[in-house]
Amino acid sequence: MDPEQQLDMALDDVVDQSKAVGYGAPMGDDGTQRQVETITVGKRCYVGNLSWRTSWQDLKDHFRQVGNVVFAEVMMEPGSERRSKGCGIVEFDTAEEATQAIQDLNESVLHDRNILVREDREEGRGRGGRY
């Protein structure tokens, strides 16, 4: 089936077709089929390259455009309540909203800076901060 015909098919049909002809599954060096690792995105996003003047409320307001923000925190320097580390955490109601934030808001501008948005790699640890 050529790519133009595949465009006319539903995604599920294309996936089923690829399995039928044997080119959809990853193969190991020995020719056996390898197990596919599923990557799951959590509900929390790490946000980097924040301006020092960015507050948790600014983060929440900026990220609200892609979903319901249930938690926002700007990391502060130890021993300081006013000096930001330039990064923060945003948590959403759903993993889908977090995925949308990564796709839509990575490299977006907040306080004249292009921010980095990625999955929080330390999700599951305790949280402090404001809701």
Short mmCIF file of C-alpha atoms in Angstrom, two decimals:
data_model
loop_
_atom_site.label_atom_id
_atom_site.label_comp_id
_atom_site.label_asym_id
_atom_site.label_seq_id
_atom_site.Cartn_x
_atom_site.Cartn_y
_atom_site.Cartn_z
CA MET A 1 0.00 0.00 0.00
CA ASP A 2 1.46 3.34 -0.97
CA PRO A 3 1.56 6.32 1.45
CA GLU A 4 -1.17 8.19 -0.43
CA GLN A 5 -3.60 5.31 0.12
CA GLN A 6 -2.62 5.20 3.79
CA LEU A 7 -3.65 8.85 4.19
CA ASP A 8 -7.19 7.86 3.26
CA MET A 9 -7.33 5.18 5.97
CA ALA A 10 -8.11 5.63 9.64
CA LEU A 11 -5.08 5.48 11.93
CA ASP A 12 -6.23 2.18 13.46
CA ASP A 13 -6.48 0.66 9.98
CA VAL A 14 -2.93 1.77 9.15
CA VAL A 15 -1.59 0.28 12.38
CA ASP A 16 -3.44 -2.99 11.72
CA GLN A 17 -2.14 -3.03 8.14
CA SER A 18 1.46 -2.51 9.29
CA LYS A 19 1.15 -5.47 11.66
CA ALA A 20 -0.27 -7.63 8.91
CA VAL A 21 2.65 -7.07 6.55
CA GLY A 22 5.21 -7.46 9.33
CA TYR A 23 7.02 -4.14 9.34
CA GLY A 24 5.45 -2.49 12.39
CA ALA A 25 7.06 -4.44 15.23
CA PRO A 26 10.65 -3.78 16.29
CA MET A 27 13.03 -6.65 15.70
CA GLY A 28 16.11 -7.60 17.66
CA ASP A 29 19.51 -8.37 16.11
CA ASP A 30 18.70 -12.07 16.20
CA GLY A 31 15.49 -11.59 14.20
CA THR A 32 13.13 -12.07 17.14
CA GLN A 33 10.49 -9.55 18.01
CA ARG A 34 11.46 -7.15 20.81
CA GLN A 35 9.06 -5.84 23.44
CA VAL A 36 8.05 -2.21 22.95
CA GLU A 37 8.48 0.12 25.93
CA THR A 38 5.49 2.34 26.60
CA ILE A 39 6.31 5.85 27.74
CA THR A 40 3.79 7.41 30.08
CA VAL A 41 3.77 11.13 30.73
CA GLY A 42 2.74 12.12 34.24
CA LYS A 43 0.64 15.09 35.28
CA ARG A 44 3.58 17.31 36.24
CA CYS A 45 5.84 19.44 34.05
CA TYR A 46 9.25 20.89 34.83
CA VAL A 47 9.62 24.48 33.63
CA GLY A 48 13.08 25.97 33.13
CA ASN A 49 14.66 29.30 32.15
CA LEU A 50 12.22 31.32 34.24
CA SER A 51 12.85 34.95 34.97
CA TRP A 52 13.71 35.65 38.60
CA ARG A 53 10.58 37.78 38.83
CA THR A 54 8.24 34.91 37.79
CA SER A 55 5.89 33.91 40.61
CA TRP A 56 3.87 30.73 41.11
CA GLN A 57 0.78 32.73 40.09
CA ASP A 58 2.47 33.78 36.82
CA LEU A 59 3.23 30.12 36.08
CA LYS A 60 -0.34 29.09 36.83
CA ASP A 61 -1.76 31.85 34.64
CA HIS A 62 0.56 31.03 31.72
CA PHE A 63 -0.15 27.29 31.83
CA ARG A 64 -3.91 27.66 32.33
CA GLN A 65 -4.26 28.11 28.56
CA VAL A 66 -3.71 24.35 28.01
CA GLY A 67 -5.54 22.84 30.99
CA ASN A 68 -6.61 22.95 34.60
CA VAL A 69 -3.55 23.74 36.72
CA VAL A 70 -3.87 22.18 40.19
CA PHE A 71 -0.40 23.12 41.46
CA ALA A 72 2.33 25.59 40.56
CA GLU A 73 5.63 26.27 42.30
CA VAL A 74 8.71 28.35 41.55
CA MET A 75 11.81 26.83 43.15
CA MET A 76 13.60 29.20 45.51
CA GLU A 77 17.26 29.36 46.54
CA PRO A 78 17.86 27.76 49.95
CA GLY A 79 17.60 30.30 52.76
CA SER A 80 15.81 32.79 50.53
CA GLU A 81 12.11 33.38 50.12
CA ARG A 82 12.62 35.91 47.34
CA ARG A 83 15.40 34.52 45.09
CA SER A 84 14.20 32.13 42.39
CA LYS A 85 16.33 29.29 41.03
CA GLY A 86 14.84 30.01 37.60
CA CYS A 87 12.77 26.85 37.41
CA GLY A 88 9.47 25.49 38.62
CA ILE A 89 6.85 22.74 38.56
CA VAL A 90 3.31 22.83 37.16
CA GLU A 91 0.81 20.02 37.79
CA PHE A 92 -2.35 19.45 35.78
CA ASP A 93 -5.56 17.50 36.37
CA THR A 94 -4.65 14.96 33.68
CA ALA A 95 -1.60 13.57 31.91
CA GLU A 96 -3.15 14.67 28.61
CA GLU A 97 -3.07 18.30 29.76
CA ALA A 98 0.58 17.93 30.77
CA THR A 99 1.39 16.47 27.36
CA GLN A 100 -0.42 19.39 25.72
CA ALA A 101 1.62 21.84 27.81
CA ILE A 102 4.88 20.21 26.70
CA GLN A 103 3.82 20.38 23.05
CA ASP A 104 2.33 23.87 23.07
CA LEU A 105 4.28 25.82 25.69
CA ASN A 106 7.85 24.59 25.29
CA GLU A 107 9.81 27.60 23.93
CA SER A 108 6.87 29.91 24.67
CA VAL A 109 7.66 33.34 26.11
CA LEU A 110 7.04 34.22 29.76
CA HIS A 111 8.44 37.50 31.12
CA ASP A 112 10.54 38.01 27.97
CA ARG A 113 12.21 34.58 28.20
CA ASN A 114 11.77 31.42 26.13
CA ILE A 115 10.87 28.80 28.71
CA LEU A 116 11.68 25.10 28.61
CA VAL A 117 8.79 22.74 29.36
CA ARG A 118 9.34 19.00 29.78
CA GLU A 119 8.01 16.11 31.83
CA ASP A 120 8.92 16.32 35.52
CA ARG A 121 11.43 13.51 36.00
CA GLU A 122 11.03 13.59 39.77
CA GLU A 123 7.25 13.20 39.84
CA GLY A 124 5.99 11.31 42.84
CA ARG A 125 8.16 13.12 45.35
CA GLY A 126 6.51 15.33 47.91
CA ARG A 127 5.46 18.79 46.92
CA GLY A 128 5.42 22.09 48.65
CA GLY A 129 4.30 25.37 47.28
CA ARG A 130 1.00 26.88 46.34
CA TYR A 131 -2.13 25.72 44.61
#
